[in-house]
Amino acid sequence: MSKIKTLPSEVVDQISAGEVVERPAHMVKELVENAIDAGATEVEVEFDQGGRFVQITDNGSGMSKEDLAKCFLRHATSKISVADDLWALTSFGFRGEALASISAVSDVKITSRVQGLKEGWTVQSQFGKISQAQPSGGNEGTRVVVQKLFENTPARLKFLKSDTAEHTQIKNILKAIAMAHPEVSFRIRNKGKLLFLWASCDQKQRCEQVLEYAPLYEGSAEVAGIKAKVFVGAPNKTVKTARNIWNFVQGRFVQDRSLQAAVMDAYRSLLMHGEYPVAAIFVEAPLDEVDVNIHPTKSQVKFENASNAFRAVLRATRSVLEMAPWIEQMKQANTPQPRAPKEPGEARESTQVEMLYSEPVVYKTKSFISSHSATTYVSPSPNGGIQVEPVFKAEPKTPLDSGEPLRSSPSAVEKGFFSSLHVIGQAHLTYIVTQGSSSLILVDQHAAHERVMYEKLMQHWETGQMDVQQFLIPLTVDLDADQVEAIIEHKDDVERLGIEIDQSGPNTIALRTAPSLLKEKSLAAAMDVLGRELVEKSGSFAIEKVIRDICATMACHSVIRAGQALSRDEMVSLLEQMDEFPLSSFCPHGRPVYVEYPFHKIEKDFGRIV
Ligand code: ADP
Ligand code: MG
């Protein structure tokens, strides 16, 4: 007797329901995307009971009586008909699975009226038992009401989290969809209470509204046909988790580590450990270069060339950061600005008092040094590096003198800033003491040199014009076998760094050349880091990030240190080199390169002015 049998369709439906609507939030996503696919410009969502009750109303095309009769059938879709269509998708749905899955595990009623018709129709499915379409009233468009979700699948019900946790998921999904569709108005209700009202607007405004964070700055870039548009926050207004980096590909919210890494990489030298930016990233790739059909909930995509997407996002984000647009904003900060809540979602309150006294926001500002007393400025040193010693003794009365305008020091975009400084001398064998037009400026010689070296290495890598030294006898470096394997696998990228390598044993690589900028003795350490990073972050998307890390590490190991005496010429030359690169005000590890003490502050401390 045969043991193998085909499963009855209700079992099949329940199994795939688990994949498509793993959680109530996924169901909400499918239903709202159906509304958007139907051309809706207004969508209202109401949810409760941890998402076991959901009602979605739209003003889209609506469904005819015939379509209503078919919409619950598995693989019933109006969106594709042949396999080739899968590669030219412009709609969100296409598998015809969502309504079939939802109808198998809930009591769902759909009321719909085709635009322009007088009469609407209703169909219902009670856990897979589908009723005949009945005439009904209702507006043009569609309303889907889901109740008792998962009631016939107790195991699944048991896996749901608390109502609050499920509601949070639902809100997050709705936020993502809203950011991708600023042209659609959304009304979101929970327990009858209006939670969000997002009227149609432009995309930047929508992101600011949804993330409850403003201002965001816009940038864009294109790499090999892949377009990235980014809306990013200032590096001095950060949050504590990476959850506020939102990635979208072809208008779909996706979880994509590589795009996230690209954003973090762009901010790399501007953030302290544990700080994350707020960002919404929109990537559009040619239709045939990205597969959106690799995941049941379509929350992941696969690029034909992931590193191009990575680069596009990196460039778009850096294009914003290099302009440092927040500096202008801060210059006008004597007119108090509303401060974004630390975690988007927190209640928003903005008063001058909060802005001036709430501890980190002003202090952490890294592209400018505010006018608070030098004594309060201690350089954060995540790597246990040098701490800037207090120079002046006067205690400030308040953390920040509230009557004074914030003073921004010249940003990296002001070309020629560092070379314009007059060198007074060297202090503590660590700081170059200089004078600018209105302030005393101390430059950390190690941090400054590290930044210059890092930017040089990066530039050489990007342009493929690394100056190299050849070793007469190849320099061998011993590593773990998997490190060696990973490095050899990325030989081409590594060679663009000016490092020509061969494998000379299972645990050994031989270096024939290395960048002449680098000291020989730092190479082994650098190859070790490179190997480790490549092993850990396998996948080519990581290479640019790895190269950045490597450049930072190599730069750090091969530059002048604190404690080294410098001649005046050396100091002047270092300052001149600082001007060659953007973003020069932080070392690659995120410590400030310089601190500034405005003369008017000094004069105050001496009691010359009040
Ligand atoms: P898919 O979206 O993958 O096509 P679904 O199961 O989500 O599959 O929906 C099946 C079909 O029902 C859709 O192709 C569409 O024709 C129709 N439909 C679903 N929701 C709506 C809606 N809100 N407005 C108009 N038509 C809809
Ligand atoms: Mg759908």
XYZ file of C-alpha atoms and ligand atoms in Angstrom:
638
model
C 0.000 0.000 0.000
C 1.281 3.425 -0.855
C 2.150 5.712 2.043
C 2.538 8.891 0.080
C -0.569 11.004 -0.403
C -1.245 14.500 -1.658
C -2.316 16.831 1.161
C -5.863 18.140 1.137
C -6.047 21.755 0.002
C -7.089 23.140 3.403
C -3.906 21.713 4.915
C -1.845 23.153 2.086
C -3.506 26.520 2.645
C -2.797 26.422 6.362
C 0.829 25.546 5.774
C 1.393 28.356 3.343
C -0.622 30.728 5.501
C 2.142 30.280 8.017
C 4.685 31.454 5.490
C 2.844 34.374 3.972
C 1.178 35.643 7.116
C 3.600 34.445 9.716
C 2.463 37.275 11.979
C -0.473 39.689 11.910
C 1.872 42.465 10.765
C 2.648 40.502 7.601
C -1.034 40.206 6.904
C -1.469 43.949 7.330
C 1.381 44.485 4.904
C -0.182 42.233 2.278
C -3.565 43.906 2.606
C -2.232 47.466 2.457
C -0.068 46.549 -0.512
C -3.153 45.168 -2.233
C -4.829 48.543 -1.684
C -1.831 50.361 -3.159
C -1.677 47.938 -6.086
C -5.336 48.813 -6.670
C -4.311 52.455 -7.094
C -5.709 53.717 -3.787
C -4.811 57.258 -2.738
C -6.431 56.895 0.664
C -6.002 53.943 2.962
C -7.426 53.520 6.410
C -6.182 50.806 8.731
C -7.721 49.823 12.010
C -6.312 47.067 14.168
C -6.769 45.591 17.607
C -6.368 42.393 19.666
C -2.729 42.030 18.723
C -3.694 42.153 15.058
C -6.193 39.316 15.226
C -8.686 41.984 14.204
C -7.762 44.158 11.216
C -9.860 46.318 8.941
C -8.429 47.951 5.840
C -10.418 50.360 3.709
C -9.198 51.823 0.433
C -10.473 53.997 -2.395
C -8.782 51.909 -5.093
C -10.182 50.242 -8.201
C -12.441 47.827 -6.349
C -13.307 44.277 -7.427
C -16.169 43.092 -9.582
C -18.520 40.344 -8.460
C -16.569 37.863 -10.638
C -13.233 38.888 -9.189
C -14.565 38.703 -5.642
C -15.576 35.130 -6.341
C -12.015 34.324 -7.357
C -9.878 36.423 -5.069
C -9.628 33.801 -2.299
C -8.371 31.112 -4.656
C -4.752 30.137 -4.352
C -2.535 31.538 -7.095
C -5.382 33.764 -8.210
C -3.900 37.104 -9.181
C -4.607 39.886 -11.606
C -0.980 40.972 -11.575
C 1.037 38.474 -13.555
C 0.137 35.762 -16.002
C 3.391 34.352 -17.388
C 6.683 33.572 -15.687
C 8.518 36.349 -17.505
C 6.298 38.867 -15.751
C 8.108 37.994 -12.533
C 11.121 39.906 -13.803
C 9.197 43.009 -14.728
C 7.109 43.517 -11.628
C 5.763 46.892 -10.795
C 3.102 45.694 -8.369
C 3.666 44.538 -4.804
C 1.597 41.399 -4.959
C 1.997 38.833 -7.690
C 1.765 35.409 -6.164
C -1.971 35.387 -5.540
C -1.351 33.864 -2.133
C -2.208 36.503 0.416
C -5.992 36.375 0.357
C -5.958 32.584 -0.035
C -3.712 32.269 3.011
C -5.623 34.756 5.128
C -8.953 33.170 4.237
C -7.706 29.771 5.398
C -6.898 30.958 8.911
C -9.459 33.644 9.716
C -12.950 34.929 9.314
C -12.535 37.472 6.529
C -15.104 39.584 4.768
C -14.397 41.631 1.661
C -16.783 44.339 0.521
C -15.916 45.979 -2.755
C -17.389 48.344 -5.318
C -15.751 48.972 -8.674
C -15.099 52.654 -9.370
C -18.051 54.160 -11.223
C -20.489 51.343 -10.447
C -23.549 51.845 -8.277
C -23.529 48.512 -6.550
C -20.977 46.679 -4.487
C -20.580 43.043 -3.477
C -19.486 41.138 -0.402
C -17.825 37.774 -0.001
C -16.833 36.048 3.168
C -14.541 33.182 4.054
C -14.871 31.536 7.438
C -11.669 29.568 7.880
C -11.682 28.515 4.255
C -15.463 28.139 3.856
C -16.237 30.653 1.137
C -19.701 32.148 0.723
C -21.413 33.267 -2.476
C -21.024 36.933 -3.350
C -23.902 39.028 -2.013
C -24.921 42.489 -3.164
C -24.068 45.179 -0.659
C -23.682 48.894 -0.131
C -20.355 50.501 0.595
C -18.195 53.112 -1.064
C -16.173 52.788 -4.217
C -13.072 50.812 -3.366
C -12.532 47.892 -1.060
C -12.855 47.071 2.599
C -11.310 43.931 4.048
C -12.253 42.941 7.597
C -10.289 40.140 9.203
C -11.404 38.660 12.517
C -10.382 35.716 14.657
C -7.034 35.356 12.925
C -5.403 31.960 13.579
C -8.310 30.783 15.694
C -8.343 27.450 13.839
C -4.575 27.049 14.178
C -3.974 27.116 17.951
C -0.282 26.349 17.533
C 0.187 29.524 15.532
C -1.902 31.516 17.973
C 0.416 30.389 20.737
C 3.402 31.828 18.889
C 1.982 35.321 18.818
C 3.653 37.749 21.160
C 1.844 40.117 23.501
C -0.745 42.411 21.936
C 1.579 45.351 22.484
C 4.468 43.613 20.736
C 2.288 42.658 17.772
C 0.904 46.201 17.607
C 4.432 47.566 17.489
C 5.198 45.279 14.565
C 2.071 46.420 12.782
C 2.931 50.064 13.342
C 6.439 49.500 12.010
C 5.161 47.837 8.861
C 2.714 50.691 8.338
C 5.467 53.255 8.855
C 7.588 51.528 6.241
C 4.783 51.424 3.704
C 3.910 55.056 4.416
C 7.494 56.181 3.817
C 7.582 54.388 0.487
C 4.228 55.914 -0.549
C 4.092 59.577 0.339
C 1.476 60.085 -2.388
C -1.007 57.973 -0.419
C -2.818 59.343 2.634
C -2.967 57.015 5.592
C -5.203 56.986 8.630
C -4.199 54.496 11.262
C -6.453 53.622 14.169
C -6.014 51.385 17.155
C -8.956 50.648 19.460
C -10.881 53.326 17.627
C -8.290 55.960 18.464
C -6.489 57.791 15.663
C -2.795 56.888 15.988
C -1.344 58.418 12.848
C -2.650 60.647 10.139
C -0.203 60.968 7.303
C -1.602 63.213 4.603
C -0.049 62.913 1.155
C 3.107 65.013 0.823
C 6.613 64.744 -0.598
C 8.891 61.938 0.389
C 11.231 63.897 2.628
C 8.324 65.328 4.604
C 6.724 61.913 4.873
C 9.919 60.391 6.235
C 10.282 63.236 8.722
C 6.682 62.787 9.866
C 6.841 59.045 10.146
C 10.222 58.915 11.837
C 9.311 61.923 13.982
C 12.709 63.316 13.218
C 13.592 66.549 11.462
C 15.373 67.760 9.554
C 16.445 64.943 7.305
C 18.851 65.817 4.515
C 18.473 64.477 1.013
C 21.172 63.034 -1.201
C 21.354 60.807 -4.238
C 23.812 58.854 -6.327
C 23.819 56.365 -9.154
C 26.193 53.483 -9.723
C 25.865 51.331 -12.836
C 22.162 52.057 -13.248
C 21.361 51.544 -9.568
C 19.906 54.687 -8.083
C 19.992 55.516 -4.401
C 18.044 58.321 -2.822
C 18.693 58.868 0.855
C 17.170 60.973 3.600
C 19.562 61.077 6.484
C 19.886 62.793 9.825
C 22.790 64.813 11.162
C 25.532 62.829 12.902
C 25.039 64.924 16.011
C 21.436 63.795 16.374
C 21.829 60.099 16.662
C 19.859 57.281 18.217
C 20.904 54.235 20.156
C 19.886 51.471 17.761
C 20.308 50.569 14.129
C 16.538 50.160 13.896
C 16.145 53.631 12.469
C 17.952 52.858 9.272
C 15.106 51.961 6.931
C 15.920 50.331 3.613
C 13.672 50.200 0.587
C 14.320 48.508 -2.716
C 11.914 49.110 -5.601
C 9.597 50.768 -3.088
C 9.526 47.701 -0.858
C 10.719 47.805 2.711
C 13.481 45.237 3.001
C 15.830 43.983 5.631
C 19.213 44.227 4.005
C 22.385 44.094 6.022
C 24.530 45.287 3.172
C 22.560 48.481 2.585
C 22.572 49.113 6.295
C 26.324 48.593 6.348
C 26.669 51.111 3.523
C 24.913 53.765 5.592
C 26.979 53.021 8.669
C 30.091 53.101 6.564
C 29.277 56.563 5.279
C 28.926 57.797 8.853
C 31.854 55.791 10.041
C 34.118 58.618 11.091
C 31.340 60.766 12.480
C 29.771 58.520 15.070
C 30.859 57.234 18.416
C 30.521 53.609 19.352
C 26.860 52.779 19.971
C 25.525 55.733 18.024
C 23.371 55.174 14.973
C 22.001 57.596 12.426
C 18.388 58.013 11.407
C 18.066 57.263 7.711
C 15.594 56.245 5.049
C 17.275 54.717 2.013
C 15.505 54.167 -1.287
C 17.193 52.049 -3.921
C 15.848 51.579 -7.429
C 17.510 49.049 -9.678
C 16.691 48.090 -13.254
C 13.866 45.535 -13.028
C 15.916 42.604 -14.246
C 18.763 43.206 -11.813
C 16.925 42.533 -8.620
C 14.962 39.488 -7.533
C 12.122 40.359 -5.163
C 10.836 36.821 -5.074
C 13.336 35.128 -2.781
C 11.411 35.337 0.503
C 7.870 34.319 1.521
C 7.101 37.729 3.011
C 9.131 39.497 0.301
C 11.152 41.202 3.010
C 14.437 40.425 1.310
C 15.726 40.997 -2.168
C 18.692 39.793 -4.118
C 20.727 42.058 -6.347
C 22.563 40.773 -9.330
C 25.405 43.011 -8.233
C 25.108 43.782 -4.547
C 28.246 45.849 -4.385
C 26.867 48.399 -6.838
C 23.858 48.904 -4.586
C 26.197 49.221 -1.625
C 28.274 51.829 -3.421
C 25.274 53.817 -4.578
C 23.979 54.090 -1.009
C 27.415 54.863 0.357
C 27.953 57.644 -2.163
C 24.520 59.148 -1.769
C 24.949 59.270 1.992
C 28.469 60.612 1.860
C 27.412 63.302 -0.584
C 25.142 64.645 2.147
C 27.622 64.252 4.975
C 30.449 65.933 3.126
C 28.327 69.033 2.723
C 27.671 69.000 6.480
C 24.314 70.770 5.965
C 23.528 70.664 9.680
C 26.237 73.220 10.349
C 24.201 76.002 8.776
C 21.335 74.859 10.921
C 23.401 74.972 14.047
C 24.775 78.407 13.184
C 21.263 79.693 13.406
C 20.791 77.841 16.630
C 20.515 80.950 18.724
C 16.996 80.841 17.471
C 16.077 77.690 19.318
C 15.395 74.679 17.145
C 13.107 71.879 17.986
C 15.116 68.862 18.904
C 14.065 65.505 17.648
C 13.275 62.960 20.300
C 16.141 60.569 20.872
C 14.097 57.635 19.766
C 11.655 58.389 17.018
C 8.293 57.639 18.471
C 8.970 59.252 21.804
C 6.774 62.148 22.614
C 8.128 65.282 21.078
C 8.766 68.298 23.197
C 10.972 71.099 22.178
C 11.828 73.974 24.369
C 14.910 76.062 24.535
C 15.648 74.778 27.989
C 15.604 71.235 26.791
C 17.863 71.989 23.920
C 20.414 73.782 25.993
C 20.491 71.537 28.978
C 19.691 68.127 27.734
C 23.090 66.643 28.032
C 24.434 65.021 24.921
C 22.880 66.686 21.935
C 25.038 69.758 21.857
C 28.109 68.206 23.346
C 28.299 65.376 20.950
C 28.189 67.683 17.997
C 31.361 66.774 16.322
C 31.722 68.862 13.237
C 31.704 71.966 15.289
C 32.776 72.824 18.741
C 30.259 74.906 20.552
C 31.145 77.895 22.634
C 30.858 76.173 25.957
C 33.886 76.429 28.139
C 36.967 74.511 27.187
C 37.019 72.932 30.611
C 33.907 70.942 29.859
C 35.102 69.574 26.588
C 36.633 66.204 26.996
C 37.405 64.366 23.847
C 35.542 61.086 23.813
C 37.982 58.326 23.188
C 36.267 55.060 22.462
C 39.564 53.355 21.841
C 41.030 54.466 25.088
C 43.055 57.040 23.193
C 44.230 60.432 24.236
C 41.966 62.568 26.348
C 42.073 66.255 25.729
C 43.332 67.816 28.909
C 41.448 70.782 30.247
C 43.337 73.894 29.331
C 41.517 76.690 31.064
C 40.413 76.746 34.618
C 37.264 78.838 34.652
C 34.215 76.786 35.542
C 31.218 77.482 33.389
C 28.096 78.504 35.250
C 25.941 76.334 33.085
C 26.869 73.555 30.751
C 26.319 75.956 27.945
C 25.989 79.694 28.307
C 22.455 80.008 27.200
C 22.597 83.632 26.173
C 25.303 83.055 23.610
C 24.878 81.929 20.080
C 26.337 78.567 19.330
C 29.491 78.993 17.383
C 30.327 76.535 14.784
C 33.898 76.104 13.849
C 34.581 76.032 10.149
C 33.443 72.779 8.721
C 35.310 70.486 6.451
C 33.590 72.112 3.521
C 35.308 75.391 4.140
C 38.353 74.710 2.073
C 41.657 76.123 3.211
C 40.670 76.302 6.858
C 43.532 74.300 8.276
C 46.206 75.914 6.105
C 44.963 79.335 7.140
C 45.800 78.652 10.771
C 48.872 80.311 12.234
C 51.080 77.742 13.977
C 52.180 78.850 17.430
C 53.911 75.690 18.508
C 53.519 72.210 19.880
C 52.101 71.393 23.302
C 52.655 68.232 25.295
C 54.338 66.720 22.205
C 50.790 65.919 21.125
C 48.923 69.034 20.064
C 49.680 71.573 17.425
C 48.763 74.928 18.951
C 47.377 77.314 16.371
C 45.505 80.538 16.108
C 42.648 81.290 13.723
C 40.818 84.541 13.108
C 38.680 84.327 16.191
C 39.873 81.404 18.219
C 42.668 79.327 19.579
C 42.708 75.914 17.967
C 44.455 72.778 19.134
C 45.011 70.046 16.563
C 45.659 66.490 17.684
C 48.695 65.587 15.598
C 48.073 61.867 15.622
C 44.378 62.141 14.799
C 45.100 64.668 12.059
C 47.782 62.589 10.417
C 45.673 59.472 10.705
C 42.811 61.222 8.923
C 45.077 62.443 6.138
C 46.628 59.034 5.678
C 43.265 57.341 5.692
C 41.831 59.646 3.062
C 44.931 59.209 0.903
C 44.667 55.451 1.081
C 40.965 55.577 0.273
C 41.520 57.935 -2.611
C 44.241 55.772 -4.023
C 42.101 52.729 -3.667
C 39.130 54.392 -5.323
C 41.181 55.635 -8.255
C 43.332 52.525 -8.434
C 46.463 54.653 -8.310
C 48.252 53.407 -5.291
C 51.964 54.231 -5.119
C 53.634 50.963 -4.370
C 56.930 49.677 -3.164
C 58.189 46.353 -4.432
C 59.800 43.901 -2.114
C 62.911 42.207 -3.422
C 62.079 39.208 -1.353
C 58.330 38.776 -0.889
C 57.208 39.527 2.603
C 55.454 36.515 4.098
C 52.634 36.743 6.594
C 51.250 33.788 8.532
C 47.489 33.672 9.013
C 44.698 31.172 9.598
C 43.837 29.029 6.620
C 40.381 30.569 6.240
C 41.858 34.062 6.337
C 44.267 33.115 3.584
C 41.457 31.645 1.547
C 39.301 34.746 1.946
C 42.115 37.111 1.015
C 43.054 35.102 -2.060
C 39.398 35.076 -3.060
C 39.408 38.886 -3.001
C 42.824 39.174 -4.605
C 41.659 41.741 -7.165
C 40.275 44.148 -4.610
C 43.294 43.744 -2.410
C 45.569 44.445 -5.360
C 43.805 47.721 -5.964
C 45.140 48.636 -2.555
C 48.607 48.174 -3.976
C 49.109 44.883 -2.216
C 50.065 42.119 -4.626
C 49.703 38.755 -3.003
C 50.262 35.084 -3.648
C 49.413 32.159 -1.530
C 52.644 30.529 -0.447
C 51.258 27.863 1.843
C 47.954 26.875 3.462
C 48.603 29.384 6.225
C 50.833 31.872 4.470
C 50.530 34.666 1.995
C 53.438 36.390 0.336
C 53.297 40.101 -0.370
C 55.175 41.244 -3.451
C 54.204 44.894 -3.199
C 52.610 47.209 -0.660
C 51.532 50.852 -0.695
C 54.580 53.040 -0.177
C 52.570 55.184 2.196
C 52.669 52.349 4.673
C 55.325 51.195 7.004
C 56.405 47.632 6.455
C 55.917 46.623 10.037
C 52.229 47.521 10.048
C 51.484 45.264 7.100
C 51.264 41.955 8.927
C 48.772 43.400 11.419
C 46.787 44.887 8.568
C 46.644 41.606 6.645
C 45.451 39.867 9.786
C 42.606 42.365 10.173
C 41.768 42.146 6.485
C 41.640 38.360 6.601
C 39.503 38.321 9.719
C 37.046 40.894 8.370
C 36.701 39.078 5.077
C 36.011 35.804 6.847
C 33.450 37.336 9.188
C 31.689 39.497 6.674
C 31.975 37.138 3.743
C 30.250 38.375 0.647
C 31.503 40.910 -1.787
C 29.263 43.685 -0.526
C 31.540 43.945 2.436
C 34.687 44.570 0.490
C 34.361 48.332 0.350
C 33.644 48.444 4.048
C 36.511 46.110 4.752
C 38.808 48.254 2.667
C 37.733 51.284 4.690
C 38.410 49.460 7.938
C 41.713 48.301 6.602
C 42.672 51.767 5.493
C 41.745 53.066 8.933
C 43.806 50.379 10.617
C 46.748 50.842 8.313
C 46.542 54.584 8.699
C 46.501 54.295 12.458
C 49.571 52.067 12.475
C 51.677 54.117 10.172
C 51.400 57.700 11.279
C 53.045 60.036 13.691
C 52.100 59.350 17.256
C 51.479 61.475 20.241
C 54.776 62.109 21.984
C 56.702 62.846 18.831
C 58.343 66.240 18.386
C 57.429 67.994 15.153
C 59.218 70.826 13.406
C 57.251 73.902 12.407
C 57.491 72.840 8.753
C 56.110 69.429 9.570
C 53.214 71.007 11.425
C 52.440 73.420 8.592
C 52.629 70.635 6.037
C 50.277 68.458 8.063
C 47.713 71.252 8.283
C 47.971 71.825 4.546
C 47.348 68.156 3.872
C 44.266 68.311 6.082
C 42.682 70.669 3.605
C 43.037 68.238 0.753
C 40.245 66.021 1.976
C 36.651 66.451 2.963
C 35.439 65.360 6.387
C 38.790 66.224 7.865
C 37.528 67.140 11.291
C 37.474 63.598 12.658
C 40.014 60.872 12.701
C 38.859 57.619 11.097
C 38.073 56.262 14.550
C 35.679 59.078 15.224
C 37.691 61.201 17.631
C 37.810 64.901 16.865
C 40.903 66.105 15.111
C 40.789 69.542 16.635
C 39.148 71.540 19.379
C 38.486 75.210 19.288
C 38.476 77.835 22.032
C 36.840 81.055 20.857
C 38.642 84.201 21.985
C 35.460 85.755 23.218
C 35.071 82.802 25.526
C 38.646 83.195 26.734
C 38.047 86.889 27.230
C 35.021 86.095 29.298
C 36.971 83.631 31.384
C 39.534 86.355 32.058
C 36.782 88.762 32.998
C 37.671 91.151 30.167
C 34.114 91.059 28.914
C 30.950 90.057 30.659
P -1.693 39.198 -5.305
O -1.698 40.531 -4.646
O -0.404 38.487 -5.187
O -2.229 39.236 -6.699
P -3.705 38.542 -3.339
O -4.146 37.247 -2.779
O -3.131 39.535 -2.396
O -2.685 38.237 -4.501
O -4.923 39.195 -4.086
C -5.571 38.494 -5.144
C -6.195 39.435 -6.126
O -7.305 40.099 -5.515
C -5.299 40.549 -6.588
O -4.492 40.152 -7.690
C -6.282 41.645 -6.957
O -6.764 41.457 -8.270
C -7.447 41.415 -6.007
N -7.405 42.345 -4.855
C -6.968 42.064 -3.609
N -7.096 43.136 -2.782
C -7.625 44.129 -3.527
C -8.011 45.500 -3.253
N -7.845 46.055 -2.042
N -8.544 46.233 -4.270
C -8.706 45.664 -5.506
N -8.378 44.390 -5.812
C -7.839 43.616 -4.854
Mg -1.462 40.852 -2.660
